[in-house]
Short mmCIF file of C-alpha atoms in Angstrom, two decimals:
data_model
loop_
_atom_site.label_atom_id
_atom_site.label_comp_id
_atom_site.label_asym_id
_atom_site.label_seq_id
_atom_site.Cartn_x
_atom_site.Cartn_y
_atom_site.Cartn_z
CA UNK E 1 12.67 -26.43 -3.50
CA UNK E 2 14.85 -26.66 -0.25
CA UNK E 3 13.91 -28.68 2.83
CA UNK E 4 14.38 -25.93 4.81
CA UNK E 5 12.33 -23.07 2.50
CA UNK E 6 10.23 -20.67 4.45
CA UNK E 7 6.53 -20.90 4.77
CA UNK E 8 4.37 -18.92 2.81
CA UNK E 9 0.73 -17.52 4.03
CA UNK E 10 -1.61 -17.06 1.11
CA UNK E 11 -4.40 -15.00 1.98
CA UNK E 12 -7.61 -15.19 -0.64
CA UNK E 13 -10.95 -13.12 0.73
CA UNK E 14 -13.84 -13.94 -1.49
CA UNK E 15 -17.52 -12.85 -2.06
CA UNK E 16 -19.75 -14.22 -4.78
CA UNK E 17 -16.97 -15.04 -6.94
CA UNK E 18 -18.31 -18.12 -8.30
CA UNK E 19 -16.70 -17.28 -12.05
CA UNK E 20 -13.48 -16.73 -11.06
CA UNK E 21 -12.82 -18.51 -7.79
CA UNK E 22 -12.20 -21.80 -8.96
CA UNK E 23 -9.23 -20.81 -11.28
CA UNK E 24 -7.91 -18.34 -8.46
CA UNK E 25 -7.77 -21.74 -6.20
CA UNK E 26 -6.15 -23.67 -8.84
CA UNK E 27 -3.37 -21.15 -9.73
CA UNK E 28 -2.34 -21.21 -6.37
CA UNK E 29 -2.64 -24.84 -5.40
CA UNK E 30 -0.35 -25.83 -8.39
CA UNK E 31 2.49 -23.78 -7.07
CA UNK E 32 6.22 -25.22 -7.98
CA UNK E 33 6.56 -24.17 -4.32
CA UNK E 34 4.66 -26.25 -2.43
CA UNK E 35 5.59 -24.68 1.30
CA UNK E 36 2.52 -22.36 1.76
CA UNK E 37 -0.73 -22.56 3.44
CA UNK E 38 -4.04 -21.03 2.12
CA UNK E 39 -6.04 -18.79 3.98
CA UNK E 40 -9.68 -19.12 2.18
CA UNK E 41 -12.00 -16.24 4.00
CA UNK E 42 -15.64 -15.99 2.66
CA UNK E 43 -17.03 -12.59 3.72
CA UNK E 44 -20.84 -14.20 3.43
CA UNK E 45 -20.68 -15.03 -0.37
CA UNK E 46 -24.61 -15.64 -1.51
CA UNK E 47 -23.64 -17.51 -4.60
CA UNK E 48 -22.26 -20.52 -4.47
CA UNK E 49 -18.45 -19.59 -4.30
CA UNK E 50 -17.80 -21.41 -0.81
CA UNK E 51 -19.46 -24.55 -2.47
CA UNK E 52 -17.01 -24.39 -5.26
CA UNK E 53 -13.86 -24.01 -2.75
CA UNK E 54 -15.08 -26.39 -0.48
CA UNK E 55 -14.66 -29.10 -3.40
CA UNK E 56 -10.84 -28.65 -3.19
CA UNK E 57 -9.07 -31.19 -1.46
CA UNK E 58 -5.73 -30.31 0.19
CA UNK E 59 -4.19 -29.99 3.59
CA UNK E 60 -2.69 -26.68 3.29
CA UNK E 61 -5.82 -24.98 3.09
CA UNK E 62 -7.76 -23.31 6.03
CA UNK E 63 -11.13 -22.60 5.62
CA UNK E 64 -12.42 -19.14 7.65
CA UNK E 65 -15.98 -17.34 7.09
CA UNK E 66 -16.61 -13.83 8.12
CA UNK E 67 -19.75 -12.61 9.97
CA UNK E 68 -20.56 -9.66 7.90
CA UNK E 69 -19.63 -8.80 4.11
CA UNK E 70 -16.80 -6.17 4.60
CA UNK E 71 -15.81 -5.93 1.18
CA UNK E 72 -12.53 -7.57 -0.35
CA UNK E 73 -10.70 -4.32 -0.18
CA UNK E 74 -11.21 -4.18 3.70
CA UNK E 75 -8.19 -4.27 5.93
CA UNK E 76 -10.61 -5.35 8.64
CA UNK E 77 -10.37 -8.90 6.67
CA UNK E 78 -6.53 -8.91 6.96
CA UNK E 79 -6.58 -8.21 10.68
CA UNK E 80 -9.22 -10.83 11.84
CA UNK E 81 -7.30 -13.77 10.22
CA UNK E 82 -3.23 -12.54 10.53
CA UNK E 83 -4.14 -14.97 13.85
CA UNK E 84 -4.25 -17.81 11.15
CA UNK E 85 -1.45 -17.38 9.09
CA UNK E 86 1.98 -18.95 10.84
CA UNK E 87 3.71 -17.68 7.44
CA UNK E 88 7.18 -16.09 6.99
CA UNK E 89 6.01 -14.29 4.26
CA UNK E 90 2.35 -13.21 3.63
CA UNK E 91 0.94 -12.86 0.30
CA UNK E 92 -2.31 -11.21 -0.17
CA UNK E 93 -4.16 -12.16 -3.31
CA UNK E 94 -7.61 -11.44 -5.08
CA UNK E 95 -10.46 -14.05 -5.72
CA UNK E 96 -10.72 -12.94 -9.61
CA UNK E 97 -6.91 -13.15 -10.39
CA UNK E 98 -4.71 -15.94 -10.79
CA UNK E 99 -1.06 -16.64 -10.09
CA UNK E 100 1.55 -17.87 -13.05
CA UNK E 101 2.99 -21.26 -11.94
CA UNK E 102 6.34 -20.26 -10.35
CA UNK E 103 5.26 -17.16 -8.55
CA UNK E 104 5.89 -18.16 -5.06
CA UNK E 105 8.88 -19.64 -5.94
CA UNK E 106 10.45 -16.91 -7.82
CA UNK E 107 9.41 -14.20 -5.49
CA UNK E 108 10.01 -16.20 -2.24
CA UNK E 109 13.84 -16.74 -4.03
CA UNK E 110 13.84 -12.97 -4.59
CA UNK E 111 12.99 -12.22 -0.74
CA UNK E 112 15.77 -14.68 0.16
CA UNK E 113 18.45 -13.31 -1.83
CA UNK E 114 17.64 -9.71 -1.17
CA UNK E 115 17.30 -9.42 2.46
CA UNK E 116 17.26 -5.59 2.36
CA UNK E 117 13.76 -5.56 1.13
CA UNK E 118 10.77 -5.91 3.18
CA UNK E 119 7.78 -6.28 0.73
CA UNK E 120 7.78 -6.57 -2.84
CA UNK E 121 6.03 -6.54 -6.27
CA UNK E 122 6.42 -8.44 -9.53
CA UNK E 123 5.09 -7.53 -13.23
CA UNK E 124 1.57 -8.57 -13.99
CA UNK E 125 0.07 -9.01 -17.11
CA UNK E 126 -4.00 -8.28 -17.87
CA UNK E 127 -6.63 -10.90 -18.59
CA UNK E 128 -10.37 -10.22 -19.46
CA UNK E 129 -13.46 -12.02 -18.22
CA UNK E 130 -12.70 -15.33 -20.11
CA UNK E 131 -8.78 -15.34 -18.75
CA UNK E 132 -7.82 -14.36 -22.41
CA UNK E 133 -4.80 -12.00 -22.36
CA UNK E 134 -4.89 -8.58 -23.03
CA UNK E 135 -1.47 -6.60 -25.12
CA UNK E 136 -0.64 -4.77 -22.27
CA UNK E 137 0.93 -5.04 -18.77
CA UNK E 138 1.01 -3.23 -15.50
CA UNK E 139 4.06 -1.51 -16.13
CA UNK E 140 2.85 -0.04 -19.56
CA UNK E 141 -0.54 1.56 -17.98
CA UNK E 142 1.78 2.45 -14.69
CA UNK E 143 4.44 4.53 -15.45
CA UNK E 144 5.90 5.23 -12.21
CA UNK E 145 5.81 1.61 -11.60
CA UNK E 146 9.46 1.61 -13.48
CA UNK E 147 10.78 3.63 -10.20
CA UNK E 148 12.58 -0.33 -8.96
CA UNK E 149 13.71 -0.98 -5.66
CA UNK E 150 14.13 2.69 -4.70
CA UNK E 151 11.91 3.27 -1.64
CA UNK E 152 12.28 7.00 -1.26
CA UNK E 153 11.24 7.32 -4.82
CA UNK E 154 8.08 4.60 -4.33
CA UNK E 155 7.34 7.07 -1.05
CA UNK E 156 7.11 10.70 -3.16
CA UNK E 157 4.94 9.04 -5.62
CA UNK E 158 2.45 8.16 -3.63
CA UNK E 159 3.02 11.70 -1.74
CA UNK E 160 2.67 13.23 -4.99
CA UNK E 161 -1.19 11.40 -5.45
CA UNK E 162 -0.15 8.48 -7.61
CA UNK E 163 -0.86 5.03 -6.79
CA UNK E 164 1.36 2.23 -8.69
CA UNK E 165 1.95 -0.61 -6.60
CA UNK E 166 0.10 -3.77 -7.87
CA UNK E 167 -1.63 -5.41 -5.14
CA UNK E 168 -2.65 -8.51 -6.48
CA UNK E 169 1.56 -9.16 -6.72
CA UNK E 170 2.60 -8.46 -3.85
CA UNK E 171 4.37 -10.04 -1.29
CA UNK E 172 5.31 -8.93 2.65
CA UNK E 173 7.38 -10.57 5.43
CA UNK E 174 5.17 -11.16 8.45
CA UNK E 175 7.62 -9.52 10.85
CA UNK E 176 6.75 -5.87 9.13
CA UNK E 177 3.44 -6.49 9.08
CA UNK E 178 3.05 -7.29 12.47
CA UNK E 179 5.02 -3.77 13.50
CA UNK E 180 2.43 -1.29 11.58
CA UNK E 181 -1.36 -0.48 11.80
CA UNK E 182 -3.58 -1.70 9.73
CA UNK E 183 -6.43 0.71 8.24
CA UNK E 184 -9.56 -1.01 9.28
CA UNK E 185 -12.19 1.06 7.32
CA UNK E 186 -10.74 1.91 3.72
CA UNK E 187 -12.23 0.05 0.76
CA UNK E 188 -10.76 1.45 -1.95
CA UNK E 189 -7.52 2.56 -0.60
CA UNK E 190 -6.37 -0.12 2.07
CA UNK E 191 -3.60 -1.26 -0.27
CA UNK E 192 -2.42 2.23 -0.59
CA UNK E 193 -2.67 2.87 3.42
CA UNK E 194 -0.55 -0.54 3.54
CA UNK E 195 2.28 0.62 1.53
CA UNK E 196 2.46 4.05 2.59
CA UNK E 197 2.77 2.98 6.34
CA UNK E 198 5.26 0.49 5.45
CA UNK E 199 7.45 3.29 3.65
CA UNK E 200 7.00 6.02 6.07
CA UNK E 201 8.29 3.26 8.84
CA UNK E 202 11.49 2.55 7.00
CA UNK E 203 10.43 -0.64 5.54
CA UNK E 204 11.88 -1.31 1.88
CA UNK E 205 10.24 -1.95 -1.30
CA UNK E 206 11.77 -4.48 -4.20
CA UNK E 207 10.51 -5.14 -7.56
CA UNK E 208 11.06 -8.35 -9.91
CA UNK E 209 10.80 -8.08 -13.31
CA UNK E 210 8.88 -10.86 -14.24
CA UNK E 211 5.08 -11.22 -15.05
CA UNK E 212 4.00 -13.70 -12.58
CA UNK E 213 0.35 -12.56 -12.27
CA UNK E 214 -2.57 -12.57 -14.42
CA UNK E 215 -4.87 -9.53 -13.50
CA UNK E 216 -8.39 -9.77 -14.29
CA UNK E 217 -10.66 -6.78 -15.75
CA UNK E 218 -14.12 -7.01 -16.06
CA UNK E 219 -17.31 -5.21 -15.29
CA UNK E 220 -18.08 -6.53 -11.71
CA UNK E 221 -14.86 -4.84 -10.19
CA UNK E 222 -15.88 -1.85 -7.79
CA UNK E 223 -13.11 -0.19 -9.43
CA UNK E 224 -14.61 -0.68 -13.16
CA UNK E 225 -15.39 2.01 -15.50
CA UNK E 226 -19.10 0.19 -14.63
CA UNK E 227 -18.57 1.48 -10.83
CA UNK E 228 -16.86 4.40 -11.45
CA UNK E 229 -18.84 6.79 -9.66
CA UNK E 230 -19.56 4.75 -6.49
CA UNK E 231 -15.95 4.09 -6.76
CA UNK E 232 -14.71 7.79 -7.08
CA UNK E 233 -17.15 9.13 -3.87
CA UNK E 234 -15.75 6.18 -1.65
CA UNK E 235 -12.13 6.80 -2.91
CA UNK E 236 -12.35 10.56 -2.66
CA UNK E 237 -13.75 10.42 1.28
CA UNK E 238 -10.91 7.86 2.28
CA UNK E 239 -8.32 9.96 0.33
CA UNK E 240 -9.48 12.86 2.24
CA UNK E 241 -8.38 10.91 5.54
CA UNK E 242 -5.56 9.53 4.16
CA UNK E 243 -3.55 12.47 3.80
CA UNK E 244 -3.22 12.56 7.28
CA UNK E 245 -0.75 9.73 7.18
CA UNK E 246 1.86 11.60 5.47
CA UNK E 247 2.37 14.08 8.52
CA UNK E 248 3.99 11.11 10.09
CA UNK E 249 7.32 11.44 7.62
CA UNK E 250 10.00 11.61 9.93
CA UNK E 251 12.66 11.62 7.15
CA UNK E 252 14.30 15.33 7.26
CA UNK E 253 16.29 14.40 3.93
CA UNK E 254 12.65 13.86 2.36
CA UNK E 255 10.93 17.04 3.51
CA UNK E 256 13.65 19.22 2.96
CA UNK E 257 13.94 17.87 -0.68
CA UNK E 258 10.46 17.66 -1.61
CA UNK E 259 8.58 20.12 0.82
CA UNK E 260 10.38 22.90 -0.44
CA UNK E 261 9.03 25.84 2.04
CA UNK E 262 10.97 28.27 3.96
CA UNK E 263 9.67 26.33 7.07
CA UNK E 264 11.54 23.20 6.00
CA UNK E 265 14.65 25.40 4.84
CA UNK E 266 15.11 26.03 8.47
CA UNK E 267 14.70 22.49 9.92
CA UNK E 268 17.09 20.35 11.77
CA UNK E 269 16.89 16.94 12.93
CA UNK E 270 15.91 18.43 16.78
CA UNK E 271 12.67 20.09 14.99
CA UNK E 272 10.71 16.81 14.06
CA UNK E 273 7.79 18.43 15.97
CA UNK E 274 7.80 20.92 13.12
CA UNK E 275 7.87 18.17 10.04
CA UNK E 276 4.23 18.26 9.63
CA UNK E 277 3.82 21.35 9.51
CA UNK E 278 6.36 21.90 7.10
CA UNK E 279 4.24 19.46 5.01
CA UNK E 280 0.85 21.04 5.67
CA UNK E 281 2.38 24.05 4.32
CA UNK E 282 3.44 22.39 1.00
CA UNK E 283 0.00 21.11 0.97
CA UNK E 284 -1.72 24.32 0.92
CA UNK E 285 0.29 26.28 -1.37
CA UNK E 286 2.38 23.94 -3.63
CA UNK E 287 0.03 21.50 -4.67
CA UNK E 288 -0.70 22.39 -8.42
CA UNK E 289 2.58 22.59 -9.81
CA UNK E 290 3.56 19.48 -7.71
CA UNK E 291 1.11 16.74 -7.68
CA UNK E 292 0.14 14.03 -10.52
CA UNK E 293 -3.64 13.43 -9.44
CA UNK E 294 -6.49 15.93 -9.68
CA UNK E 295 -7.11 15.84 -5.69
CA UNK E 296 -5.21 19.38 -5.01
CA UNK E 297 -8.09 20.86 -3.04
CA UNK E 298 -7.97 17.78 -0.88
CA UNK E 299 -4.47 18.46 -0.02
CA UNK E 300 -4.97 22.37 0.70
CA UNK E 301 -7.94 21.73 3.45
CA UNK E 302 -5.75 18.61 4.91
CA UNK E 303 -2.85 21.51 5.20
CA UNK E 304 -5.03 24.20 6.41
CA UNK E 305 -6.73 22.04 9.32
CA UNK E 306 -3.04 20.79 10.27
CA UNK E 307 -1.95 24.18 10.26
CA UNK E 308 -4.92 25.50 12.39
CA UNK E 309 -4.17 22.60 14.75
CA UNK E 310 -0.51 23.97 15.29
CA UNK E 311 -1.68 27.76 15.68
CA UNK E 312 -4.64 26.42 18.32
CA UNK E 313 -2.04 25.11 20.61
CA UNK E 314 -0.61 27.84 22.51
CA UNK E 315 2.86 26.08 23.14
CA UNK E 316 3.11 25.00 19.34
CA UNK E 317 2.19 28.48 18.21
CA UNK E 318 4.64 30.13 20.10
CA UNK E 319 7.79 27.82 19.31
CA UNK E 320 6.78 28.47 15.09
CA UNK E 321 6.42 32.16 15.83
CA UNK E 322 9.96 32.26 17.49
CA UNK E 323 11.77 29.89 15.39
CA UNK E 324 10.20 30.46 11.91
CA UNK E 325 8.55 33.90 12.19
CA UNK E 326 5.31 32.36 11.10
CA UNK E 327 2.46 33.88 13.02
CA UNK E 328 -1.56 33.75 12.67
CA UNK E 329 -1.87 36.17 10.53
CA UNK E 330 0.89 35.11 8.06
CA UNK E 331 -1.00 31.79 8.14
CA UNK E 332 -4.20 33.93 7.11
CA UNK E 333 -2.46 35.87 4.56
CA UNK E 334 -1.18 32.31 3.20
CA UNK E 335 -4.42 30.64 2.91
CA UNK E 336 -6.31 33.98 1.41
CA UNK E 337 -4.13 33.55 -1.80
CA UNK E 338 -4.22 29.75 -2.46
CA UNK E 339 -6.44 28.86 -5.26
CA UNK E 340 -9.66 26.53 -4.67
CA UNK E 341 -12.30 24.89 -6.96
CA UNK E 342 -15.03 24.47 -4.35
CA UNK E 343 -16.55 20.60 -5.33
CA UNK E 344 -20.43 20.63 -4.87
CA UNK E 345 -21.18 18.62 -7.83
CA UNK E 346 -21.02 14.81 -8.76
CA UNK E 347 -18.94 15.28 -11.87
CA UNK E 348 -16.37 17.20 -9.81
CA UNK E 349 -15.78 14.07 -7.58
CA UNK E 350 -15.06 11.71 -10.03
CA UNK E 351 -11.41 12.71 -9.55
CA UNK E 352 -8.99 10.40 -11.33
CA UNK E 353 -6.86 8.79 -8.48
CA UNK E 354 -5.32 5.71 -10.12
CA UNK E 355 -5.81 3.70 -6.80
CA UNK E 356 -9.88 4.38 -7.29
CA UNK E 357 -10.34 3.88 -10.74
CA UNK E 358 -7.36 1.71 -11.60
CA UNK E 359 -7.32 3.13 -15.11
CA UNK E 360 -10.32 3.95 -16.43
CA UNK E 361 -8.90 4.13 -20.16
CA UNK E 362 -7.72 0.48 -20.29
CA UNK E 363 -11.28 -0.92 -19.04
CA UNK E 364 -13.07 1.41 -21.54
CA UNK E 365 -10.91 -0.60 -24.10
CA UNK E 366 -11.78 -3.64 -22.93
CA UNK E 367 -15.17 -3.28 -22.01
CA UNK E 368 -16.34 -0.86 -24.52
CA UNK E 369 -13.95 -1.75 -27.59
CA UNK E 370 -14.25 2.39 -28.10
CA UNK E 371 -10.27 2.42 -29.19
CA UNK E 372 -10.28 5.12 -31.82
CA UNK E 373 -12.96 7.29 -30.29
CA UNK E 374 -11.21 7.22 -26.42
CA UNK E 375 -7.90 8.10 -28.01
CA UNK E 376 -9.42 11.60 -29.70
CA UNK E 377 -11.27 11.67 -26.27
CA UNK E 378 -8.21 11.20 -23.86
CA UNK E 379 -6.41 13.87 -26.01
CA UNK E 380 -8.98 16.67 -25.81
CA UNK E 381 -9.33 16.02 -22.14
CA UNK E 382 -5.25 16.62 -21.87
CA UNK E 383 -5.51 19.62 -23.70
CA UNK E 384 -8.49 21.14 -21.99
CA UNK E 385 -7.36 20.44 -18.75
CA UNK E 386 -3.90 21.69 -19.51
CA UNK E 387 -5.21 25.42 -20.91
CA UNK E 388 -7.35 25.86 -17.62
CA UNK E 389 -4.54 24.93 -15.25
CA UNK E 390 -2.46 27.68 -16.87
CA UNK E 391 -4.24 30.75 -15.02
CA UNK E 392 -3.84 29.24 -11.91
CA UNK E 393 -0.14 28.80 -12.22
CA UNK E 394 0.13 32.50 -13.72
CA UNK E 395 -1.54 33.57 -10.62
CA UNK E 396 1.05 31.58 -8.07
CA UNK E 397 3.90 32.90 -9.89
CA UNK E 398 3.04 36.72 -9.19
CA UNK E 399 4.13 38.36 -6.42
CA UNK E 400 1.91 38.83 -3.52
CA UNK E 401 1.64 41.74 -1.51
CA UNK E 402 0.66 43.34 1.78
CA UNK E 403 -2.26 45.26 2.31
CA UNK E 404 0.51 48.22 2.20
CA UNK E 405 1.42 47.46 -0.94
CA UNK E 406 5.08 45.91 -0.23
CA UNK E 407 6.19 42.33 -1.48
CA UNK E 408 5.85 39.85 1.28
CA UNK E 409 9.17 38.49 2.98
CA UNK E 410 7.63 35.44 4.20
CA UNK E 411 6.73 32.99 1.53
CA UNK E 412 5.81 29.29 1.73
#
């Protein structure tokens, strides 16, 4: 390691992780890259976790304690501890995972040799509760992770509802982290909000195809199949708010390319105030055929509410009418023909968002050992899902008519 190698701040929050915290901290302290500080943040553990970490005698460790348990995924934990971090790079980590010995060395080298990247990720291997390697890795379970070093495509994948970036393998420039807003309330989608915020603000993402993290799957995780209902409920409401984040997209190229509506086609660089409207219209009427995740209704509601805010503003409404010929009755007619499935039962809330469940199928294989039956169920689910969505797509494809029976001139 060079003498002028940059300092890395490793942030490790923990809560009742006595079964895994020792090996996790040990994997950090044995790094081949030695110029780092380790912030161990205990948010009110009631087991022996703190007792275990206090046994490590290393000058690079900074011990901190929180006053409340806000959850390991809370952005407030990071917000409160940034003042103790002095590194050029910030390494966020989880107390049940482990770093390979060369993680910091290879990731810092990657970032230093590729100055265009502001945050980056490595590949990860799965391990079980005992630390044994499982015959799969992050890339195989998240096919969209193969979109390497392409920030626009990465943002698009998030925009379409799929979370593919592995939090435990991340490293971020402190300079980028200081210039964005951190969500302080999410517990399931904090990492998604962080990556999306960075991408929307124009920061670039990189990918190193090296397996440098061991990612543990266990029944104690909030994202585990055993906690699916709780995770899904939390994730559902967080996502309903997180969708607002995308209205901040200011890339005309992105909106014209991926939000194909009559309004988006007429936008110019001088029309930035109307960019959120184009995104909202896309949410409202184009979700079924364009989104990966089963969260179309949330997007429709979000799009509806955003357009209402435009229509309620006299100045914006008149500007939209004048420039695009989009009136209140046009909007009303638009949402009147939008397919919608009302969510009123618990089973409907169990949405298959990857950032919420972290791939339920792989956990079922690990925890329940029912690979063959799972494969059959998985196939049946896909077939049924596709069959029942066909009517919606046929409906959307039909020409919509006004009260007088004529086809509408304005479509979104």
